[in-house]
Coordinates of C-alpha atoms in Angstrom, one line a residue:
D152 CA 20.9 73.3 -8.3
H153 CA 21.0 72.7 -4.5
R154 CA 24.5 71.2 -4.9
L155 CA 25.8 74.8 -5.1
Y156 CA 25.2 75.0 -1.4
D157 CA 28.3 72.8 -1.1
D158 CA 30.4 74.6 -3.8
D159 CA 33.1 76.7 -2.1
D160 CA 34.1 78.3 -5.4
A161 CA 30.5 79.6 -6.0
W162 CA 30.4 81.2 -2.6
A163 CA 33.8 82.7 -3.1
H164 CA 32.7 84.6 -6.3
P165 CA 33.5 88.2 -5.9
L166 CA 29.9 89.3 -6.2
V167 CA 28.9 87.0 -3.4
A168 CA 31.9 87.6 -1.3
R169 CA 31.4 91.4 -1.5
H170 CA 27.7 91.5 -0.8
W171 CA 26.5 88.4 1.1
A172 CA 27.1 87.9 4.8
P173 CA 29.2 84.8 5.6
S174 CA 26.3 83.4 7.7
L175 CA 24.0 83.4 4.6
R176 CA 25.3 80.2 3.2
A177 CA 24.3 78.2 6.3
G178 CA 20.9 80.0 6.6
C179 CA 20.0 79.3 3.0
A180 CA 21.1 75.8 3.2
R181 CA 18.9 75.3 6.3
L182 CA 15.9 76.5 4.3
W183 CA 16.8 73.7 1.8
H184 CA 17.2 71.0 4.4
Q185 CA 14.2 72.0 6.4
R186 CA 12.0 72.5 3.4
H187 CA 9.7 69.5 4.1
R188 CA 9.1 70.5 7.7
L189 CA 8.4 74.1 6.7
Q190 CA 6.0 72.9 3.9
A191 CA 4.2 70.8 6.5
I192 CA 4.0 73.7 8.9
L193 CA 2.3 75.8 6.2
A194 CA -0.1 73.0 5.4
A195 CA -1.1 72.6 9.1
L196 CA -2.1 76.3 9.6
P197 CA -5.6 77.8 9.3
R198 CA -6.6 77.9 5.6
R199 CA -8.0 80.8 3.6
V200 CA -8.6 81.6 -0.1
C201 CA -5.2 83.3 -1.0
H202 CA -4.0 85.3 -3.9
L203 CA -0.7 83.3 -4.0
D204 CA 1.0 85.8 -6.3
L205 CA 1.0 88.8 -4.1
W206 CA 3.8 91.3 -4.9
P207 CA 3.9 95.0 -5.5
N208 CA 3.2 94.9 -9.2
N209 CA -0.1 93.1 -8.5
I210 CA -1.3 95.8 -6.2
V211 CA -2.9 99.0 -7.6
V212 CA -4.6 101.9 -5.9
R213 CA -8.1 102.9 -7.2
P214 CA -8.9 106.5 -7.7
S215 CA -10.8 106.3 -4.4
G216 CA -7.5 105.5 -2.7
S217 CA -8.5 102.0 -1.8
P218 CA -6.2 99.1 -3.0
A219 CA -7.0 96.4 -5.5
L220 CA -5.3 93.2 -6.4
L221 CA -4.6 92.2 -10.0
D222 CA -3.8 88.8 -11.6
W223 CA -5.8 86.2 -9.7
S224 CA -4.5 83.3 -11.9
F225 CA -2.9 81.5 -9.0
V226 CA -5.7 82.0 -6.5
G227 CA -6.4 79.0 -4.2
D228 CA -6.0 77.4 -0.9
G229 CA -3.3 78.9 1.3
A230 CA -2.3 79.5 4.9
I231 CA -3.6 82.6 6.6
G232 CA -0.7 85.0 6.3
E233 CA 0.9 83.1 3.4
D234 CA 0.3 85.9 0.9
I235 CA 2.3 88.5 2.9
G236 CA 5.1 85.9 3.0
N237 CA 5.4 86.5 -0.7
L238 CA 4.8 90.3 -0.8
V239 CA 7.7 91.4 1.6
P240 CA 10.6 89.4 0.0
D241 CA 9.4 89.9 -3.6
A242 CA 9.4 93.6 -3.1
V243 CA 13.0 93.6 -2.3
L244 CA 14.2 90.8 -4.6
D245 CA 12.7 92.6 -7.6
L246 CA 14.3 95.9 -6.5
L247 CA 10.9 97.5 -6.1
V248 CA 11.5 98.5 -2.4
P249 CA 15.1 99.2 -1.1
A250 CA 16.5 96.5 1.0
A251 CA 17.2 99.2 3.7
S252 CA 13.5 99.4 4.2
I253 CA 12.8 95.7 4.7
D254 CA 12.2 96.0 8.4
D255 CA 9.7 98.9 8.0
L256 CA 7.9 97.0 5.2
E257 CA 7.7 93.8 7.1
Q258 CA 6.2 95.5 10.2
A259 CA 3.7 97.6 8.2
V260 CA 2.6 94.7 6.0
L261 CA 2.1 92.3 8.9
A262 CA 0.3 94.9 11.0
G263 CA -2.0 95.9 8.1
Y264 CA -2.8 92.2 7.3
V265 CA -3.6 91.4 10.9
A266 CA -5.8 94.6 11.1
G267 CA -7.7 93.4 8.0
L268 CA -8.2 90.0 9.4
R269 CA -9.5 91.5 12.7
A270 CA -11.9 93.8 10.8
G271 CA -13.2 90.7 9.0
G272 CA -13.9 88.8 12.2
W273 CA -10.9 86.6 12.6
D274 CA -10.0 86.1 16.3
G275 CA -6.9 83.8 16.1
P276 CA -3.5 84.7 17.6
D277 CA -1.3 87.2 15.8
E278 CA 1.6 84.7 16.2
M279 CA -0.2 82.2 13.9
V280 CA -0.2 84.9 11.1
R281 CA 3.4 85.6 11.8
L282 CA 4.2 81.8 11.6
A283 CA 2.6 81.5 8.1
M284 CA 4.5 84.6 6.9
T285 CA 7.8 83.3 8.1
A286 CA 7.2 79.7 7.0
S287 CA 6.5 81.0 3.5
A288 CA 10.3 81.5 3.2
V289 CA 10.4 77.8 2.2
K290 CA 9.1 78.8 -1.2
Y291 CA 12.4 80.6 -1.9
H292 CA 14.8 77.8 -1.0
W293 CA 15.9 77.5 -4.6
L294 CA 16.9 81.2 -5.0
A295 CA 20.4 81.3 -3.5
P296 CA 21.7 78.5 -5.9
T297 CA 20.0 80.3 -8.8
F298 CA 21.7 83.6 -8.0
L299 CA 25.0 81.8 -7.5
A300 CA 24.7 80.2 -10.9
R301 CA 24.0 83.6 -12.6
C302 CA 27.0 85.4 -11.1
D303 CA 28.9 85.4 -14.4
A304 CA 25.9 86.4 -16.6
P305 CA 26.9 89.0 -19.2
V306 CA 23.9 91.1 -18.1
H307 CA 22.0 91.1 -15.0
Y308 CA 18.2 91.9 -14.6
A309 CA 15.7 92.6 -11.9
Y310 CA 12.4 91.8 -13.2
G311 CA 13.2 92.6 -16.8
R312 CA 15.3 95.8 -16.2
E313 CA 19.0 95.7 -16.7
T314 CA 20.6 96.2 -13.3
D315 CA 24.1 96.8 -11.9
P316 CA 25.2 93.4 -10.6
D317 CA 26.7 94.9 -7.4
V318 CA 23.4 96.6 -6.6
L319 CA 21.5 93.5 -7.5
Y320 CA 23.5 91.1 -5.3
A321 CA 23.7 93.5 -2.4
E322 CA 19.9 94.0 -2.3
R323 CA 19.1 90.4 -2.9
G324 CA 21.6 89.4 -0.2
V325 CA 19.6 91.3 2.3
A326 CA 16.3 89.6 1.2
L327 CA 18.0 86.2 1.3
E328 CA 19.1 86.9 4.9
R329 CA 15.6 87.8 5.9
L330 CA 14.2 84.6 4.3
A331 CA 16.9 82.5 6.1
D332 CA 16.0 84.2 9.4
W333 CA 12.3 83.7 8.7
G334 CA 12.8 80.0 8.2
A335 CA 14.6 79.7 11.5
E336 CA 11.9 81.7 13.2
A337 CA 9.1 79.6 11.8
L338 CA 10.7 76.5 13.1
R339 CA 10.9 78.0 16.6
L340 CA 7.4 79.5 16.4
A341 CA 5.8 76.2 15.3
D342 CA 7.3 74.5 18.4
E343 CA 6.1 77.3 20.7
L344 CA 2.6 77.3 19.3
G345 CA 2.4 73.5 19.3
V346 CA 1.8 73.2 15.6
T347 CA 2.0 69.5 14.8
T348 CA 3.2 68.2 11.5
P349 CA 3.1 64.6 10.1

């Protein structure tokens, strides 16, 4: 419920107050308020066939050492770079990669994705890929209110595993901060690159 962005009591909950930076509220609210523009930015970017459910549990390594993607049930049209905009935050949100590693993960994923595009013949600017990755943060605008609403749950889970709530909210707080930062970055990048939206 997006109304929780304006609920002082929800943001004062001990789990939130202990683990989420004070600036996170405004950053997450900005994702909500700018959602239509961010969605339009994604729609205006170069298109590719995308997996659209790329997260660590849908990646396996073959005996040869090469990766393979599983679960293509959501495959479809997407912006170039949109898939990695799912991979990085989902890895941390589901506690599959420690939040402390998010910088390294983001850099490695982006560099690997761009290298793959180049190997496939794509010659567009790296910044266009970065823009799609960061604009993909809009898909997560509903998460902060969802986590706020679940603070008092008797048991907390991370992708089906019972989890210590302090660990969960600390790790997810880092991921939410990154998503808020990505949203702001995408708006700036779109202006710099001259991406026009209706």
